[in-house]
XYZ file of C-alpha atoms in Angstrom:
261
model
C 0.000 0.000 0.000
C 2.781 2.385 0.933
C 4.500 1.597 -2.370
C 1.339 2.407 -4.346
C 0.997 5.750 -2.569
C 4.608 6.621 -3.410
C 4.108 5.665 -7.067
C 0.885 7.690 -7.263
C 2.560 10.736 -5.739
C 5.491 10.379 -8.133
C 3.146 10.087 -11.130
C 1.202 13.155 -9.989
C 4.443 15.123 -9.660
C 5.539 14.144 -13.188
C 2.141 15.158 -14.593
C 2.317 18.520 -12.816
C 5.812 19.189 -14.188
C 4.668 18.258 -17.717
C 1.688 20.630 -17.536
C 3.895 23.453 -16.263
C 6.302 22.912 -19.169
C 3.415 23.037 -21.670
C 2.098 26.292 -20.194
C 5.576 27.839 -20.191
C 6.139 26.776 -23.800
C 2.866 28.339 -24.961
C 3.616 31.534 -23.045
C 6.988 31.741 -24.756
C 5.392 31.266 -28.174
C 2.859 33.967 -27.407
C 5.606 36.336 -26.335
C 7.536 35.663 -29.545
C 4.414 36.239 -31.616
C 3.777 39.521 -29.843
C 7.379 40.578 -30.379
C 7.134 39.785 -34.115
C 3.874 41.727 -34.326
C 5.498 44.785 -32.755
C 8.442 44.650 -35.146
C 6.081 44.334 -38.095
C 4.072 47.287 -36.810
C 7.217 49.411 -36.698
C 7.970 48.517 -40.309
C 4.418 49.062 -41.481
C 4.040 52.248 -39.411
C 0.501 51.806 -38.073
C -1.512 54.958 -38.705
C -4.634 56.531 -37.198
C -8.038 55.548 -38.531
C -8.764 57.102 -41.950
C -10.926 60.205 -42.043
C -14.438 59.426 -43.365
C -15.081 60.496 -46.964
C -16.371 64.035 -47.207
C -14.820 65.149 -43.922
C -11.469 66.826 -43.517
C -9.194 66.072 -40.553
C -10.504 68.124 -37.663
C -14.156 67.631 -38.629
C -14.462 70.167 -41.454
C -16.749 69.203 -44.310
C -15.154 68.640 -47.685
C -15.968 71.179 -50.386
C -16.575 69.931 -53.898
C -13.678 71.242 -56.024
C -16.100 71.558 -58.939
C -17.926 74.296 -57.013
C -14.867 76.551 -56.830
C -12.655 77.982 -59.518
C -9.346 76.146 -59.572
C -6.136 78.170 -59.193
C -4.824 79.863 -62.321
C -1.420 78.173 -62.353
C 0.994 76.492 -64.748
C 0.575 72.861 -63.711
C 3.821 71.991 -65.540
C 5.847 74.207 -63.182
C 8.422 72.637 -60.851
C 6.236 72.973 -57.728
C 3.765 70.409 -59.048
C 6.081 67.605 -60.109
C 4.473 64.313 -59.169
C 6.485 61.239 -58.196
C 4.598 58.039 -57.560
C 3.523 54.662 -58.973
C 1.660 56.441 -61.791
C 4.550 58.750 -62.646
C 8.200 57.739 -62.308
C 10.375 60.862 -62.584
C 13.530 58.913 -63.453
C 16.761 60.498 -62.250
C 15.277 63.965 -61.778
C 17.712 65.969 -59.628
C 16.745 69.368 -58.146
C 19.259 71.874 -56.820
C 19.075 71.492 -53.050
C 20.507 73.368 -50.069
C 20.865 72.486 -46.392
C 17.853 72.984 -44.118
C 19.061 75.323 -41.374
C 21.926 73.594 -39.526
C 20.814 70.039 -40.290
C 22.256 67.400 -42.596
C 18.971 67.358 -44.539
C 18.455 69.122 -47.884
C 15.554 70.793 -49.689
C 14.911 72.442 -53.060
C 16.548 75.876 -52.973
C 13.443 77.489 -54.503
C 11.298 76.406 -51.526
C 13.771 76.561 -48.644
C 12.481 79.917 -47.309
C 8.835 78.752 -47.019
C 10.048 75.605 -45.246
C 12.105 77.571 -42.718
C 9.157 79.905 -42.132
C 6.915 76.866 -41.555
C 9.370 75.421 -39.023
C 9.738 78.759 -37.223
C 5.965 79.118 -36.984
C 5.813 75.687 -35.371
C 8.437 76.780 -32.850
C 6.502 79.962 -32.119
C 3.467 77.761 -31.426
C 5.451 75.910 -28.747
C 6.567 72.838 -30.697
C 10.034 71.473 -31.414
C 10.004 70.404 -35.083
C 12.602 67.947 -36.320
C 13.335 67.070 -39.944
C 13.387 63.297 -40.106
C 13.866 63.033 -43.878
C 13.866 65.556 -46.715
C 15.561 65.234 -50.119
C 16.619 61.741 -51.115
C 18.394 61.132 -54.416
C 17.583 58.478 -56.992
C 20.679 56.472 -56.027
C 19.853 56.692 -52.314
C 16.326 55.424 -52.965
C 17.752 52.605 -55.077
C 20.123 51.692 -52.236
C 17.257 51.577 -49.726
C 15.120 49.376 -51.949
C 17.990 46.975 -52.641
C 18.726 46.806 -48.929
C 15.147 45.963 -47.995
C 14.889 43.320 -50.732
C 18.172 41.762 -49.610
C 16.954 41.754 -46.030
C 13.789 39.915 -47.071
C 15.699 37.360 -49.179
C 18.568 36.722 -46.748
C 20.597 34.511 -46.970
C 19.660 34.114 -50.649
C 19.904 36.714 -53.402
C 16.692 38.755 -53.791
C 14.198 37.692 -56.441
C 11.516 39.672 -58.241
C 9.080 38.536 -55.547
C 11.404 39.881 -52.848
C 11.549 43.248 -54.591
C 7.770 43.317 -54.909
C 7.508 42.726 -51.161
C 10.154 45.385 -50.463
C 8.216 47.956 -52.500
C 5.396 47.746 -49.945
C 7.704 49.630 -47.581
C 10.202 51.432 -49.814
C 9.225 53.328 -52.967
C 11.173 52.385 -56.095
C 13.711 54.987 -57.289
C 11.926 57.668 -59.283
C 8.651 57.157 -57.388
C 9.511 58.736 -54.033
C 8.200 62.212 -53.225
C 11.459 62.804 -51.374
C 13.337 62.737 -54.690
C 11.489 65.870 -55.828
C 13.328 67.861 -53.158
C 9.951 69.246 -52.073
C 8.801 66.526 -49.661
C 9.723 66.484 -45.999
C 8.962 64.255 -43.000
C 8.467 66.441 -39.927
C 8.407 64.971 -36.433
C 8.818 66.394 -32.955
C 12.384 66.397 -31.613
C 11.169 64.430 -28.596
C 8.930 62.091 -30.603
C 11.333 61.091 -33.355
C 9.691 57.831 -34.475
C 7.798 57.687 -37.770
C 5.251 55.436 -36.090
C 2.301 57.831 -35.997
C 0.935 56.174 -32.856
C 4.067 57.257 -30.985
C 4.150 60.813 -32.298
C 2.958 64.069 -30.777
C -0.634 64.059 -32.027
C -1.232 67.714 -31.125
C 1.762 68.671 -33.266
C 0.517 66.635 -36.224
C -2.835 68.429 -36.023
C -1.098 71.817 -35.907
C 1.036 70.974 -38.955
C -2.000 69.855 -40.919
C -4.052 72.925 -40.014
C -1.331 75.486 -40.801
C 0.748 73.931 -43.580
C -1.123 75.680 -46.411
C -0.239 79.088 -44.981
C 3.361 78.348 -45.956
C 2.656 76.593 -49.243
C 2.651 73.000 -47.969
C 0.113 70.201 -48.148
C -0.265 66.913 -46.316
C 1.040 64.711 -49.115
C -0.429 61.379 -48.006
C -3.739 61.898 -46.144
C -5.340 58.839 -44.569
C -8.542 59.296 -46.564
C -6.610 59.256 -49.847
C -4.567 56.101 -49.263
C -6.504 54.263 -51.970
C -5.138 56.801 -54.478
C -1.627 57.513 -53.188
C -0.918 54.082 -51.712
C 0.373 55.671 -48.505
C -0.858 57.091 -45.214
C 1.792 59.359 -43.707
C 0.511 62.118 -41.394
C 4.054 63.505 -41.000
C 4.922 63.927 -44.700
C 4.427 67.447 -46.081
C 5.003 68.684 -49.594
C 5.601 72.172 -50.998
C 3.296 73.289 -53.844
C 2.994 77.039 -53.161
C 0.403 78.909 -51.111
C -2.292 79.218 -53.798
C -2.330 75.535 -54.716
C -1.853 74.391 -51.117
C -4.810 76.437 -49.904
C -7.057 74.990 -52.607
C -5.871 71.415 -52.017
C -6.307 71.515 -48.250
C -9.662 73.340 -48.383
C -11.058 70.752 -50.794
C -9.465 67.767 -49.076
C -7.549 66.643 -52.157
C -4.319 64.777 -52.678
C -1.752 65.959 -55.226
C -2.860 63.321 -57.737
C -6.441 64.625 -57.649
C -5.306 68.240 -57.916
C -3.205 67.572 -60.998
C -6.077 65.640 -62.577
C -8.169 68.840 -62.517
C -5.862 70.282 -65.190
C -5.967 67.355 -67.585
């Protein structure tokens, strides 16, 4: 009898240890899955919910651009160059100059409006930081090759790897940064391009005042189906007249240019 009790206790102990190991293993797998999800979110840069159609960020109703006279501009002028999946600008190279005392560069013809925009943000109590501005064709090519190689590692990247990489990195000639007129603006103390980690009040201020300095929000959430991107920190110079019209009518640059076709 004593022997049976000892064997039963021993069996119970083994069963308990086995169950604890199973629980620990599943917890570890869950932790790894959560870690992978977080890394993927950083790459994909999770954005706020899109603004409903017909409503501008901040709750303003969208005006129909057909109801207002479009700006009398030369749509072929340098301010309106469009880089994207529908229009590859090749090795277009603007003349750029340094932005203040940073290592970032911007089209010389629009540097003053950009500095004025940044100074206005400072006057409003924010600490703007230029995350990315001009990026050359070769730099964009390097980034795309790097991402494709990272996906394919340890093999050489295939066409499928490049297609996957292009979900995160624009092909050379299709990046708005190559125009020299696009700029990613973050807060100095919220430097991540993950919109969920950024200073939301600052993003709202940038969006509401950008047109005063000739800038537009290049990739609005509500226009992602057209632009392919949702980047609440990416602003683009088009001049005050065009910017005012675009922001008032809740357009993206693609839609604005289409008005002149």
